[in-house]
Coordinates of C-alpha atoms in Angstrom, one line a residue:
M1 CA -22.1 -15.6 43.6
K2 CA -20.3 -15.8 47.1
I3 CA -21.0 -18.4 49.8
N4 CA -19.2 -19.2 53.0
S5 CA -16.1 -21.1 52.5
L6 CA -14.8 -24.3 54.1
F7 CA -11.2 -24.6 55.5
Y8 CA -10.2 -21.4 57.2
E9 CA -9.4 -20.3 60.8
V10 CA -9.3 -17.1 62.7
Y11 CA -5.8 -15.8 62.7
K12 CA -6.2 -12.8 64.9
D13 CA -9.4 -10.6 65.5
D14 CA -10.9 -10.2 62.1
I15 CA -8.0 -11.5 60.3
L16 CA -8.4 -15.0 58.8
K17 CA -6.0 -17.7 57.6
C18 CA -7.2 -19.7 54.6
T19 CA -6.2 -23.5 55.1
L20 CA -7.5 -25.0 51.8
C21 CA -4.1 -25.0 50.0
P22 CA -0.5 -24.8 51.1
H23 CA -0.3 -21.0 50.5
E24 CA -2.4 -20.7 53.8
C25 CA -2.9 -17.0 52.9
I26 CA -3.3 -14.5 55.8
L27 CA -6.2 -12.3 54.8
Y28 CA -7.0 -9.0 56.3
P29 CA -10.6 -7.7 55.9
N30 CA -11.6 -7.5 52.3
K31 CA -8.4 -9.1 51.0
K32 CA -8.4 -12.1 48.6
G33 CA -6.1 -14.9 48.6
I34 CA -3.5 -15.6 45.8
C35 CA -6.3 -17.7 44.0
G36 CA -8.4 -14.5 43.6
V37 CA -11.6 -16.3 44.6
R38 CA -11.5 -16.6 48.5
Q39 CA -12.1 -13.3 50.4
N40 CA -12.3 -12.2 53.9
I41 CA -15.6 -10.4 54.2
G42 CA -16.4 -9.0 57.6
G43 CA -14.3 -11.6 59.3
E44 CA -15.8 -14.6 57.5
M45 CA -14.2 -16.4 54.5
Y46 CA -16.2 -16.5 51.4
S47 CA -15.9 -18.3 48.0
L48 CA -16.5 -15.9 45.2
N49 CA -16.8 -18.2 42.2
Y50 CA -19.4 -20.8 43.7
A51 CA -21.7 -21.7 40.6
D52 CA -19.7 -19.5 38.2
T53 CA -19.1 -21.5 35.2
T54 CA -16.9 -20.3 32.3
S55 CA -17.5 -23.2 30.1
M56 CA -19.7 -26.4 30.1
G57 CA -20.1 -29.1 27.4
L58 CA -19.4 -32.7 26.4
D59 CA -15.7 -33.7 25.7
P60 CA -14.1 -36.9 24.7
M61 CA -12.5 -38.6 27.8
E62 CA -9.2 -38.4 25.9
K63 CA -9.4 -34.5 25.9
K64 CA -8.8 -34.4 29.7
P65 CA -6.7 -36.2 28.7
L66 CA -7.4 -39.5 30.4
Y67 CA -6.3 -42.5 28.4
H68 CA -6.9 -45.4 30.9
F69 CA -10.2 -44.3 32.4
H70 CA -13.4 -45.1 30.4
P71 CA -11.6 -44.8 27.0
G72 CA -13.8 -43.6 24.2
E73 CA -16.5 -42.3 26.4
K74 CA -17.8 -38.6 26.5
I75 CA -17.7 -36.8 29.8
L76 CA -19.6 -33.5 30.9
S77 CA -16.9 -31.0 31.5
L78 CA -17.2 -27.6 33.3
G79 CA -14.9 -25.1 34.9
T80 CA -14.8 -21.8 36.6
W81 CA -12.1 -19.0 37.1
G82 CA -9.3 -18.6 39.5
C83 CA -6.2 -20.6 40.3
N84 CA -3.8 -21.0 43.2
L85 CA -0.7 -21.2 41.0
Q86 CA 0.7 -18.5 38.7
C87 CA 2.3 -20.3 35.9
P88 CA 3.8 -17.7 33.3
F89 CA 3.1 -20.1 30.5
C90 CA -0.5 -20.9 31.4
Q91 CA -2.7 -22.1 28.4
N92 CA -6.0 -20.9 30.1
Y93 CA -4.7 -17.6 31.7
D94 CA -7.9 -15.8 30.6
I95 CA -9.8 -17.8 33.2
S96 CA -7.2 -18.8 35.6
Q97 CA -5.7 -15.3 36.2
E98 CA -8.6 -13.1 35.4
K99 CA -12.3 -13.1 36.0
P100 CA -14.1 -13.4 32.6
T101 CA -17.3 -11.6 32.0
N102 CA -19.3 -14.3 30.1
L103 CA -20.1 -16.4 33.2
R104 CA -23.0 -18.9 33.4
K105 CA -24.6 -20.0 36.7
V106 CA -24.8 -23.7 37.1
F107 CA -25.8 -25.1 40.5
P108 CA -24.9 -28.6 41.8
K109 CA -28.4 -29.8 42.3
A110 CA -28.9 -29.3 38.6
L111 CA -26.0 -31.4 37.4
P112 CA -27.7 -34.9 37.7
A113 CA -30.5 -33.8 35.5
I114 CA -28.1 -32.2 33.0
L115 CA -26.2 -35.4 32.9
E116 CA -29.4 -37.4 32.2
N117 CA -29.9 -35.4 29.0
Y118 CA -27.0 -37.1 27.4
E119 CA -27.0 -40.6 26.2
N120 CA -24.3 -42.9 27.6
V121 CA -22.7 -40.1 29.5
H122 CA -22.0 -41.0 33.2
G123 CA -19.4 -38.6 34.5
V124 CA -18.5 -35.0 35.2
A125 CA -15.0 -33.5 34.9
Y126 CA -14.0 -30.4 36.8
T127 CA -11.5 -28.8 34.5
Y128 CA -10.3 -25.9 32.3
S129 CA -9.3 -23.8 35.4
E130 CA -8.3 -25.1 38.8
P131 CA -11.0 -27.1 40.6
I132 CA -9.2 -26.8 44.0
V133 CA -10.2 -23.1 44.3
W134 CA -13.8 -24.1 43.3
F135 CA -13.8 -26.5 46.3
E136 CA -17.2 -25.9 47.8
F137 CA -18.9 -26.1 44.4
V138 CA -17.0 -29.2 43.3
L139 CA -17.7 -30.9 46.6
D140 CA -21.4 -30.2 46.4
S141 CA -21.6 -31.2 42.7
A142 CA -19.6 -34.4 43.2
R143 CA -21.8 -35.4 46.0
A144 CA -25.0 -34.7 44.0
I145 CA -23.6 -36.8 41.1
K146 CA -22.9 -39.7 43.3
Y147 CA -26.1 -39.5 45.2
A148 CA -28.1 -39.5 42.0
D149 CA -26.4 -42.6 40.9
P150 CA -23.5 -44.4 42.7
E151 CA -22.3 -45.5 39.2
N152 CA -21.8 -42.0 38.0
Y153 CA -18.2 -40.7 38.3
N154 CA -16.3 -37.6 39.0
V155 CA -13.0 -36.4 37.6
L156 CA -10.6 -33.8 38.7
V157 CA -8.2 -32.2 36.3
T158 CA -6.0 -30.4 38.8
N159 CA -2.6 -29.1 39.7
G160 CA -2.8 -31.0 43.0
Y161 CA -1.9 -28.0 45.2
I162 CA -4.1 -28.6 48.1
N163 CA -3.8 -29.3 51.9
E164 CA -4.2 -32.8 53.1
E165 CA -7.4 -32.4 55.1
A166 CA -9.3 -30.8 52.2
L167 CA -8.0 -33.4 49.9
K168 CA -9.2 -36.3 51.9
L169 CA -12.7 -34.8 52.0
M170 CA -12.7 -34.2 48.4
L171 CA -11.5 -37.7 47.4
Q172 CA -14.4 -39.4 49.1
Y173 CA -16.4 -38.4 46.0
I174 CA -13.8 -38.5 43.2
D175 CA -13.1 -41.5 40.9
A176 CA -10.2 -40.2 38.9
L177 CA -7.5 -37.4 38.9
Y178 CA -5.4 -36.0 36.1
V179 CA -2.7 -34.2 38.1
D180 CA -0.3 -31.6 36.5
L181 CA 3.1 -32.3 38.0
K182 CA 4.7 -29.2 36.6
C183 CA 8.3 -30.1 37.3
F184 CA 10.3 -32.2 39.9
D185 CA 12.3 -29.4 41.5
D186 CA 11.0 -27.3 44.4
K187 CA 13.1 -24.3 43.6
I188 CA 11.5 -24.1 40.1
Y189 CA 8.0 -24.5 41.6
R190 CA 8.6 -21.6 43.9
K191 CA 10.4 -19.3 41.6
Y192 CA 8.1 -19.7 38.4
L193 CA 4.9 -21.1 39.6
K194 CA 4.6 -19.6 43.1
G195 CA 3.9 -23.0 44.7
S196 CA 5.9 -26.0 45.9
L197 CA 6.5 -29.5 44.9
E198 CA 5.9 -31.7 47.9
P199 CA 2.1 -31.0 48.3
V200 CA 1.6 -32.1 44.7
K201 CA 3.5 -35.2 45.3
R202 CA 1.4 -35.8 48.5
T203 CA -1.8 -35.4 46.4
I204 CA -0.6 -38.0 43.9
Q205 CA 0.4 -40.4 46.5
L206 CA -2.7 -40.1 48.6
S207 CA -4.9 -40.6 45.6
I208 CA -3.2 -43.7 44.6
E209 CA -3.3 -45.0 48.2
S210 CA -7.2 -44.3 48.1
N211 CA -7.4 -46.7 45.2
L212 CA -8.4 -43.8 42.7
H213 CA -7.5 -43.8 39.1
V214 CA -4.7 -41.3 38.6
E215 CA -2.9 -40.1 35.6
V216 CA -0.1 -37.5 35.5
T217 CA 1.0 -34.9 33.0
T218 CA 4.1 -32.8 32.8
L219 CA 4.3 -30.0 30.3
I220 CA 7.9 -29.8 29.0
V221 CA 8.7 -26.0 29.0
P222 CA 12.1 -25.0 27.5
T223 CA 14.5 -23.5 30.2
I224 CA 12.0 -24.5 33.0
N225 CA 12.0 -28.4 33.1
D226 CA 13.5 -29.6 29.9
D227 CA 16.2 -31.4 31.8
L228 CA 16.6 -35.1 31.5
D229 CA 18.1 -35.5 34.9
M230 CA 15.2 -33.8 36.6
L231 CA 12.7 -35.7 34.5
E232 CA 14.4 -39.0 35.4
K233 CA 14.0 -38.3 39.1
E234 CA 10.2 -37.7 38.4
F235 CA 10.0 -41.0 36.5
I236 CA 11.9 -42.9 39.2
W237 CA 9.5 -41.5 41.9
L238 CA 6.4 -42.2 39.9
S239 CA 7.5 -45.7 39.3
S240 CA 8.1 -46.2 42.9
L241 CA 4.4 -45.6 43.5
S242 CA 3.2 -47.7 40.5
K243 CA 4.8 -48.6 37.2
D244 CA 1.3 -48.5 35.8
I245 CA 0.6 -44.8 36.4
P246 CA 0.0 -43.3 32.9
L247 CA 2.4 -40.4 32.3
H248 CA 1.6 -37.7 29.5
L249 CA 4.7 -35.7 28.5
S250 CA 3.2 -32.6 26.8
R251 CA 4.6 -30.1 24.3
Y252 CA 4.6 -26.6 25.4
H253 CA 3.6 -23.7 23.0
P254 CA 4.2 -20.1 23.7
S255 CA 1.4 -18.6 25.7
Y256 CA 0.6 -15.9 28.3
K257 CA 4.0 -14.3 29.7
F258 CA 6.1 -16.9 28.2
D259 CA 7.4 -16.6 24.6
K260 CA 10.2 -19.3 24.3
P261 CA 9.8 -21.4 21.1
A262 CA 7.7 -24.7 21.3
T263 CA 9.4 -27.6 22.9
N264 CA 11.9 -29.3 20.8
L265 CA 10.3 -32.5 19.3
S266 CA 13.6 -34.6 19.4
F267 CA 13.9 -33.7 23.1
L268 CA 10.3 -34.8 23.8
E269 CA 11.0 -38.2 22.1
E270 CA 14.2 -38.6 24.2
A271 CA 12.2 -37.9 27.3
Y272 CA 9.6 -40.5 26.1
K273 CA 12.2 -43.2 25.8
L274 CA 13.7 -42.4 29.1
A275 CA 10.3 -42.6 30.8
K276 CA 9.4 -45.9 29.2
E277 CA 12.5 -47.3 31.0
Y278 CA 10.5 -46.8 34.3
L279 CA 6.8 -46.7 33.6
N280 CA 4.5 -49.0 31.4
F281 CA 2.4 -46.3 29.9
V282 CA 3.9 -43.1 28.6
Y283 CA 2.4 -40.7 26.0
L284 CA 3.4 -37.6 24.2
G285 CA 0.8 -34.7 24.3
N286 CA 0.3 -31.9 21.7
V287 CA 2.2 -33.9 19.2
R288 CA -0.5 -35.8 17.3
K289 CA 1.7 -38.9 16.4
P290 CA -0.3 -42.1 16.7
E291 CA 2.8 -44.1 17.8
Y292 CA 3.0 -41.9 20.8
E293 CA -0.7 -41.7 21.7
S294 CA -1.7 -45.4 21.4
T295 CA -1.9 -47.9 24.1
Y296 CA -0.1 -51.3 24.0
C297 CA -0.2 -54.1 26.4
P298 CA 3.1 -53.9 28.4
D299 CA 3.0 -57.7 28.9
C300 CA 2.4 -59.0 25.4
G301 CA 2.9 -55.9 23.3
V302 CA -0.5 -56.2 21.5
L303 CA -2.1 -52.9 20.2
L304 CA -5.2 -52.3 22.6
I305 CA -6.2 -48.7 21.8
S306 CA -5.3 -46.8 18.7
R307 CA -5.5 -43.0 18.9
N308 CA -5.1 -40.3 16.3
G309 CA -6.1 -37.1 18.0
Y310 CA -9.6 -37.8 19.3
N311 CA -10.2 -40.6 16.9
I312 CA -10.3 -43.7 19.2
D313 CA -10.3 -47.2 18.1
I314 CA -10.5 -49.8 20.8
K315 CA -9.0 -52.9 19.4
G316 CA -7.9 -55.5 22.0
L317 CA -9.7 -54.8 25.2
N318 CA -12.4 -57.0 26.7
P319 CA -15.4 -55.4 28.7
K320 CA -13.4 -55.6 31.9
G321 CA -10.6 -53.3 30.5
E322 CA -8.2 -56.3 30.2
C323 CA -6.0 -57.2 27.2
E324 CA -7.9 -59.8 25.2
N325 CA -4.6 -61.7 24.3
C326 CA -3.1 -62.2 27.8
G327 CA -5.8 -60.9 30.4
R328 CA -3.6 -58.1 31.7
K329 CA -5.6 -55.3 33.3
V330 CA -4.9 -52.0 31.5
V331 CA -7.9 -49.5 31.9
E332 CA -10.7 -48.6 34.2
V333 CA -14.2 -49.1 32.5

């Protein structure tokens, strides 16, 4: 389904410039942007994936994975197709780089009623593919979810590659973001991902300044970003924003166009130890070792949330998300 898009301007005659993300694609008539889902049709910009849903269902919050936002809860998750980056190791390339055939139509006005069908489910996550290129749908849906009940929440699982004006509009209706900071080197972003670093850093910073819950992930990919010096710069920068930003360092496995062996576990553990020198909450993903998944109070050391995959045991948190032992705020509930 196509609808008129937000965030574009006339470049010249019937040529348009998309202003949604930093690519700012110049689109001649009938041409699509790098995302594959925004097209110049007759001198107007259209979104091609509005209401196109590749998957929808209940997930554990930890599958996003958000570890410090409503832990142990379920969240309604849905995604579309298209992406504004071109990672050669993408785990979801069949929906990010291609248009699947098994699409389901889900409209924003239906989401509050769908949410009410589930007991003790109060949030929606826009995930699987990149929600930035689903902008109009996510904006309408997030508004509908909030208007139905202000206590409902919206979550973006995103690469963070978006222009500031569009981001600020979106953040008015978003409660939490899980941002994929793919590396901390602009040259690598440009060479391998066809993007750039600074806009992603800006998304993280603006989201934190907007008092939203933010968690960050970095997939450690051999020969791309498995460099402790580069990673340390990332850890230092994140800690300058807040030492309490939860950071997930995830293990890469071969996928799509990238066939390097899986990330070395000993390197991941070394990166974990280095990150812990700067940040209070660090986790290893795609490893399934409870000692690297569980949450401890950074002040008194008490085990607060025990995790083994999606088996979650909340042990030492009070109803306000504070450590029962010392009162330190740890999670959003």
